[in-house]
């Protein structure tokens, strides 16, 4: 997947030296004594230090350079960084994101145009908030929104927009207890989320007849790892329909494996009261034994990577 950043273009200015061409992205240097998870966490938390140190000599706006580095190299660096965040515990990834936005805010002191800062916030929004992004992660987008609101670089209209984003991101965010809800199965029996068993619960919001839903259902039911976890009782796969056309839901029941729990949210609170702010269907949540959110609206590919680490 390619992350397509949204950036603020402007007039072509040059850096202070004038004679230098684009510079390579200054990669993080991990101390030799670190390895494995320690090295990954260090790399994520220090990923941008050298870059922002290097932008101190940059003074201007460019259509093709971000702080003196080619835009395509910056985009590749963002992807590498986000993949690094996905490889470490959420609390450490959140800390790294907070550190990045602190560096970006500090850059505003010398880059009064805000070109670098605006590129970062727009690129992070594209990668972490867009429901079609493979790397989407609302929890890791929170430090970005908080920074945008703190710097007041948007007008009142956009401030409201980002406040709404923040509310959505904080709803059932990683590390918090998932909101309970009731659902009805095909036999008319009532159930609740917290009444479902399993060391892990994979919660899928899906619609009948939805091509993307069928694609995810096929991927999940063909996964040896998921099938093994379901068979061993480690995972409960719960598929929930959140709209009102129950007749259509019944027609699509054959799409779901018998081992899964399927139901519909009869009182429509998930949709109408935003108990879960489902921005796009399908949507996957991974919960632990206590129904704490491990991953929210995680993409199928990233889910498979995370399951390998359980």
Short mmCIF file of C-alpha atoms in Angstrom, two decimals:
data_model
loop_
_atom_site.label_atom_id
_atom_site.label_comp_id
_atom_site.label_asym_id
_atom_site.label_seq_id
_atom_site.Cartn_x
_atom_site.Cartn_y
_atom_site.Cartn_z
CA UNK A 1 0.00 0.00 0.00
CA UNK A 2 1.19 3.51 -0.75
CA UNK A 3 0.32 6.30 1.65
CA UNK A 4 -0.65 9.35 -0.37
CA UNK A 5 0.06 12.42 1.74
CA UNK A 6 -1.99 15.58 1.52
CA UNK A 7 0.43 18.49 1.58
CA UNK A 8 0.36 22.24 1.42
CA UNK A 9 2.03 23.41 -1.77
CA UNK A 10 3.52 26.84 -2.22
CA UNK A 11 6.11 28.85 -4.09
CA UNK A 12 9.48 27.29 -4.83
CA UNK A 13 12.00 28.64 -2.35
CA UNK A 14 15.42 27.19 -1.62
CA UNK A 15 17.21 26.35 1.56
CA UNK A 16 19.76 28.71 3.04
CA UNK A 17 22.77 27.24 1.28
CA UNK A 18 21.08 27.46 -2.13
CA UNK A 19 23.64 25.13 -3.73
CA UNK A 20 22.63 21.90 -2.05
CA UNK A 21 20.27 19.47 -3.67
CA UNK A 22 17.80 17.27 -1.82
CA UNK A 23 19.27 15.44 1.14
CA UNK A 24 18.60 11.79 2.02
CA UNK A 25 16.31 10.99 4.90
CA UNK A 26 18.50 10.70 8.04
CA UNK A 27 17.70 7.22 9.30
CA UNK A 28 17.61 6.46 13.00
CA UNK A 29 20.74 4.87 14.45
CA UNK A 30 19.97 2.10 16.97
CA UNK A 31 22.66 1.44 19.63
CA UNK A 32 24.48 -1.82 18.95
CA UNK A 33 23.72 -3.21 22.41
CA UNK A 34 19.97 -3.21 21.70
CA UNK A 35 18.22 -6.03 19.88
CA UNK A 36 14.77 -7.49 19.32
CA UNK A 37 11.89 -5.63 20.96
CA UNK A 38 14.20 -3.16 22.69
CA UNK A 39 15.70 -2.16 19.34
CA UNK A 40 12.26 -1.81 17.76
CA UNK A 41 11.02 0.43 20.57
CA UNK A 42 14.16 2.57 20.45
CA UNK A 43 13.88 2.96 16.67
CA UNK A 44 10.23 4.00 16.88
CA UNK A 45 10.75 6.48 19.69
CA UNK A 46 13.83 8.10 18.10
CA UNK A 47 12.82 7.74 14.45
CA UNK A 48 12.41 11.47 13.75
CA UNK A 49 15.08 13.04 15.98
CA UNK A 50 17.79 13.33 13.34
CA UNK A 51 15.33 14.54 10.72
CA UNK A 52 14.09 17.44 12.83
CA UNK A 53 17.67 18.26 13.88
CA UNK A 54 18.56 18.49 10.19
CA UNK A 55 15.66 20.82 9.36
CA UNK A 56 17.21 23.54 11.53
CA UNK A 57 19.18 24.65 8.43
CA UNK A 58 16.09 24.65 6.23
CA UNK A 59 14.28 27.93 5.61
CA UNK A 60 11.61 27.84 2.95
CA UNK A 61 8.75 26.12 1.21
CA UNK A 62 9.15 23.69 -1.66
CA UNK A 63 6.68 21.83 -3.83
CA UNK A 64 8.89 18.72 -3.81
CA UNK A 65 10.94 18.85 -0.59
CA UNK A 66 9.82 18.52 3.02
CA UNK A 67 12.50 20.05 5.22
CA UNK A 68 15.03 19.40 2.47
CA UNK A 69 14.06 15.74 1.93
CA UNK A 70 12.26 14.54 -1.19
CA UNK A 71 8.56 14.08 -0.64
CA UNK A 72 8.66 10.47 -1.85
CA UNK A 73 11.46 9.69 0.62
CA UNK A 74 9.44 11.27 3.41
CA UNK A 75 6.38 9.22 2.45
CA UNK A 76 8.48 6.04 2.55
CA UNK A 77 9.87 7.08 5.94
CA UNK A 78 6.36 7.62 7.33
CA UNK A 79 5.34 4.14 6.20
CA UNK A 80 8.45 2.59 7.77
CA UNK A 81 7.79 4.51 10.98
CA UNK A 82 4.12 3.47 11.18
CA UNK A 83 5.03 -0.17 10.59
CA UNK A 84 7.52 0.19 13.44
CA UNK A 85 4.73 1.53 15.67
CA UNK A 86 2.58 -1.46 14.80
CA UNK A 87 5.41 -3.77 15.95
CA UNK A 88 5.63 -2.42 19.52
CA UNK A 89 3.17 -2.23 22.44
CA UNK A 90 0.45 0.37 22.05
CA UNK A 91 1.54 2.49 25.01
CA UNK A 92 5.08 2.79 23.61
CA UNK A 93 3.72 3.57 20.15
CA UNK A 94 1.48 6.28 21.62
CA UNK A 95 4.50 7.74 23.43
CA UNK A 96 6.46 7.79 20.15
CA UNK A 97 3.60 9.59 18.39
CA UNK A 98 3.41 12.17 21.17
CA UNK A 99 7.16 12.73 20.84
CA UNK A 100 6.87 13.15 17.06
CA UNK A 101 4.17 15.81 17.42
CA UNK A 102 6.26 17.64 20.03
CA UNK A 103 9.12 17.76 17.51
CA UNK A 104 6.74 18.91 14.79
CA UNK A 105 5.37 21.69 17.00
CA UNK A 106 8.90 22.82 17.86
CA UNK A 107 9.64 23.11 14.14
CA UNK A 108 7.03 25.89 13.95
CA UNK A 109 9.43 28.16 15.84
CA UNK A 110 11.80 28.28 12.86
CA UNK A 111 9.48 27.21 10.03
CA UNK A 112 6.87 29.94 10.47
CA UNK A 113 5.15 28.87 7.24
CA UNK A 114 4.21 25.64 8.99
CA UNK A 115 5.06 23.72 5.82
CA UNK A 116 6.75 20.82 7.62
CA UNK A 117 4.17 20.67 10.41
CA UNK A 118 1.23 20.80 8.01
CA UNK A 119 2.72 18.04 5.86
CA UNK A 120 3.08 15.78 8.89
CA UNK A 121 -0.44 16.37 10.19
CA UNK A 122 -2.01 15.86 6.75
CA UNK A 123 0.03 12.73 6.06
CA UNK A 124 -0.81 11.26 9.45
CA UNK A 125 -4.49 11.98 8.88
CA UNK A 126 -4.33 10.19 5.53
CA UNK A 127 -2.53 7.17 6.99
CA UNK A 128 -4.15 6.79 10.41
CA UNK A 129 -7.67 8.20 10.01
CA UNK A 130 -8.68 7.22 6.48
CA UNK A 131 -10.88 4.09 6.83
CA UNK A 132 -9.36 2.71 3.62
CA UNK A 133 -5.76 2.95 4.84
CA UNK A 134 -4.09 -0.37 5.60
CA UNK A 135 -2.20 1.28 8.48
CA UNK A 136 -5.19 3.10 9.98
CA UNK A 137 -5.06 3.43 13.74
CA UNK A 138 -7.38 5.90 15.47
CA UNK A 139 -5.57 5.54 18.78
CA UNK A 140 -2.25 6.65 17.29
CA UNK A 141 -4.00 9.52 15.54
CA UNK A 142 -5.05 11.04 18.89
CA UNK A 143 -1.68 12.80 19.55
CA UNK A 144 -1.91 14.34 16.07
CA UNK A 145 -5.39 15.78 16.65
CA UNK A 146 -4.43 17.03 20.11
CA UNK A 147 -1.45 18.81 18.58
CA UNK A 148 -3.56 20.39 15.82
CA UNK A 149 -6.02 21.71 18.40
CA UNK A 150 -3.21 22.87 20.69
CA UNK A 151 -1.42 24.86 17.99
CA UNK A 152 -4.70 26.44 16.80
CA UNK A 153 -3.58 26.30 13.19
CA UNK A 154 -7.14 25.79 11.98
CA UNK A 155 -10.15 28.07 11.88
CA UNK A 156 -13.25 27.58 13.99
CA UNK A 157 -14.90 25.35 11.38
CA UNK A 158 -11.96 22.96 11.21
CA UNK A 159 -11.49 23.09 14.96
CA UNK A 160 -15.00 21.61 15.31
CA UNK A 161 -14.08 19.00 12.69
CA UNK A 162 -11.00 17.91 14.65
CA UNK A 163 -12.90 17.92 17.94
CA UNK A 164 -15.36 15.50 16.37
CA UNK A 165 -12.48 13.33 15.17
CA UNK A 166 -11.05 13.31 18.68
CA UNK A 167 -14.38 12.20 20.15
CA UNK A 168 -14.55 9.34 17.66
CA UNK A 169 -10.95 8.27 18.29
CA UNK A 170 -11.50 8.18 22.05
CA UNK A 171 -14.61 6.02 21.67
CA UNK A 172 -13.59 2.42 22.51
CA UNK A 173 -9.92 3.31 22.10
CA UNK A 174 -7.19 0.69 22.66
CA UNK A 175 -6.61 -0.09 26.31
CA UNK A 176 -10.16 0.80 27.39
CA UNK A 177 -13.06 -1.58 28.14
CA UNK A 178 -15.18 -2.17 25.05
CA UNK A 179 -18.71 -0.82 25.35
CA UNK A 180 -21.21 -3.59 26.03
CA UNK A 181 -24.22 -4.08 23.78
CA UNK A 182 -27.01 -6.58 23.27
CA UNK A 183 -27.69 -8.59 20.15
CA UNK A 184 -30.18 -11.16 18.95
CA UNK A 185 -29.23 -14.38 17.19
CA UNK A 186 -31.03 -16.10 14.31
CA UNK A 187 -33.20 -18.07 16.76
CA UNK A 188 -34.37 -14.91 18.48
CA UNK A 189 -32.30 -15.44 21.62
CA UNK A 190 -30.83 -12.33 23.30
CA UNK A 191 -27.11 -12.09 24.13
CA UNK A 192 -24.56 -9.47 25.16
CA UNK A 193 -20.98 -8.82 24.15
CA UNK A 194 -19.73 -9.42 27.69
CA UNK A 195 -21.58 -12.73 27.78
CA UNK A 196 -19.49 -14.21 24.97
CA UNK A 197 -16.65 -16.57 26.01
CA UNK A 198 -13.06 -16.77 24.83
CA UNK A 199 -9.56 -15.58 25.59
CA UNK A 200 -9.98 -13.22 22.64
CA UNK A 201 -13.04 -11.86 20.88
CA UNK A 202 -12.79 -10.83 17.26
CA UNK A 203 -15.71 -8.47 16.72
CA UNK A 204 -16.78 -7.91 13.13
CA UNK A 205 -19.35 -5.31 12.11
CA UNK A 206 -20.64 -6.37 8.70
CA UNK A 207 -23.60 -6.07 6.34
CA UNK A 208 -25.26 -8.73 4.14
CA UNK A 209 -24.43 -8.40 0.47
CA UNK A 210 -21.44 -6.13 1.11
CA UNK A 211 -18.56 -7.20 -1.22
CA UNK A 212 -15.88 -5.94 1.17
CA UNK A 213 -17.58 -7.84 4.01
CA UNK A 214 -17.57 -11.04 1.98
CA UNK A 215 -13.89 -10.52 1.29
CA UNK A 216 -13.05 -10.22 4.99
CA UNK A 217 -15.32 -13.13 5.92
CA UNK A 218 -13.54 -15.28 3.34
CA UNK A 219 -10.12 -14.20 4.59
CA UNK A 220 -11.02 -14.92 8.22
CA UNK A 221 -12.63 -18.29 7.64
CA UNK A 222 -9.73 -19.41 5.42
CA UNK A 223 -7.10 -18.43 8.00
CA UNK A 224 -5.51 -21.54 9.62
CA UNK A 225 -4.42 -19.40 12.57
CA UNK A 226 -7.92 -18.07 13.28
CA UNK A 227 -9.52 -21.47 12.71
CA UNK A 228 -7.09 -23.01 15.18
CA UNK A 229 -7.81 -20.35 17.81
CA UNK A 230 -11.57 -20.76 17.36
CA UNK A 231 -11.31 -24.56 17.47
CA UNK A 232 -9.20 -24.45 20.65
CA UNK A 233 -11.62 -22.08 22.34
CA UNK A 234 -9.08 -19.26 22.49
CA UNK A 235 -11.06 -16.99 20.19
CA UNK A 236 -14.73 -16.19 19.71
CA UNK A 237 -15.60 -14.70 16.36
CA UNK A 238 -18.64 -12.45 16.73
CA UNK A 239 -20.28 -10.87 13.67
CA UNK A 240 -22.84 -8.13 14.31
CA UNK A 241 -25.27 -6.40 11.95
CA UNK A 242 -26.04 -2.83 13.10
CA UNK A 243 -28.78 -1.73 10.66
CA UNK A 244 -32.53 -2.31 10.61
CA UNK A 245 -33.15 -4.56 7.58
CA UNK A 246 -33.19 -7.83 9.52
CA UNK A 247 -34.81 -9.70 6.61
CA UNK A 248 -31.72 -8.98 4.49
CA UNK A 249 -29.50 -10.07 7.37
CA UNK A 250 -31.27 -13.43 7.52
CA UNK A 251 -30.72 -13.89 3.78
CA UNK A 252 -26.97 -13.45 4.23
CA UNK A 253 -26.52 -15.84 7.16
CA UNK A 254 -25.12 -18.57 4.93
CA UNK A 255 -22.02 -16.39 4.38
CA UNK A 256 -20.91 -16.98 7.98
CA UNK A 257 -19.31 -20.19 9.30
CA UNK A 258 -21.36 -22.13 11.86
CA UNK A 259 -18.55 -21.79 14.41
CA UNK A 260 -19.04 -18.03 14.51
CA UNK A 261 -21.59 -16.21 16.66
CA UNK A 262 -23.78 -14.02 14.47
CA UNK A 263 -26.44 -11.56 15.51
CA UNK A 264 -28.07 -8.21 14.94
CA UNK A 265 -28.26 -5.21 17.26
CA UNK A 266 -32.03 -5.13 17.67
CA UNK A 267 -32.25 -1.81 19.55
CA UNK A 268 -29.88 -0.13 17.02
CA UNK A 269 -27.93 1.56 19.81
CA UNK A 270 -24.60 0.73 18.19
CA UNK A 271 -25.51 2.82 15.16
CA UNK A 272 -27.95 5.42 16.48
CA UNK A 273 -26.29 6.19 19.82
CA UNK A 274 -22.74 5.71 18.50
CA UNK A 275 -21.99 3.07 21.11
CA UNK A 276 -19.42 2.11 18.49
CA UNK A 277 -18.70 4.91 16.04
CA UNK A 278 -18.49 2.61 13.02
CA UNK A 279 -17.25 4.86 10.22
CA UNK A 280 -17.12 2.18 7.55
CA UNK A 281 -18.34 -1.37 7.07
CA UNK A 282 -16.73 -3.86 7.54
CA UNK A 283 -14.90 -3.02 10.75
CA UNK A 284 -12.83 -5.31 12.99
CA UNK A 285 -12.07 -5.03 16.71
CA UNK A 286 -9.88 -7.40 18.71
CA UNK A 287 -10.74 -7.69 22.42
CA UNK A 288 -9.01 -9.57 25.22
CA UNK A 289 -10.53 -11.93 27.79
CA UNK A 290 -11.88 -9.01 29.84
CA UNK A 291 -13.26 -7.33 26.72
CA UNK A 292 -10.59 -4.65 26.77
CA UNK A 293 -9.91 -3.21 23.32
CA UNK A 294 -6.58 -4.40 21.91
CA UNK A 295 -7.10 -3.11 18.36
CA UNK A 296 -9.85 -0.88 17.01
CA UNK A 297 -11.00 -0.93 13.38
CA UNK A 298 -7.85 -2.83 12.44
CA UNK A 299 -7.24 -3.71 8.78
CA UNK A 300 -7.26 -7.44 7.92
CA UNK A 301 -3.56 -7.51 7.00
CA UNK A 302 -2.49 -5.80 10.21
CA UNK A 303 -4.79 -8.10 12.19
CA UNK A 304 -2.99 -11.16 10.85
CA UNK A 305 0.38 -9.68 11.79
CA UNK A 306 -0.83 -8.94 15.31
CA UNK A 307 -2.34 -12.40 15.81
CA UNK A 308 1.05 -13.93 15.04
CA UNK A 309 2.43 -12.05 18.06
CA UNK A 310 -0.19 -13.26 20.55
#
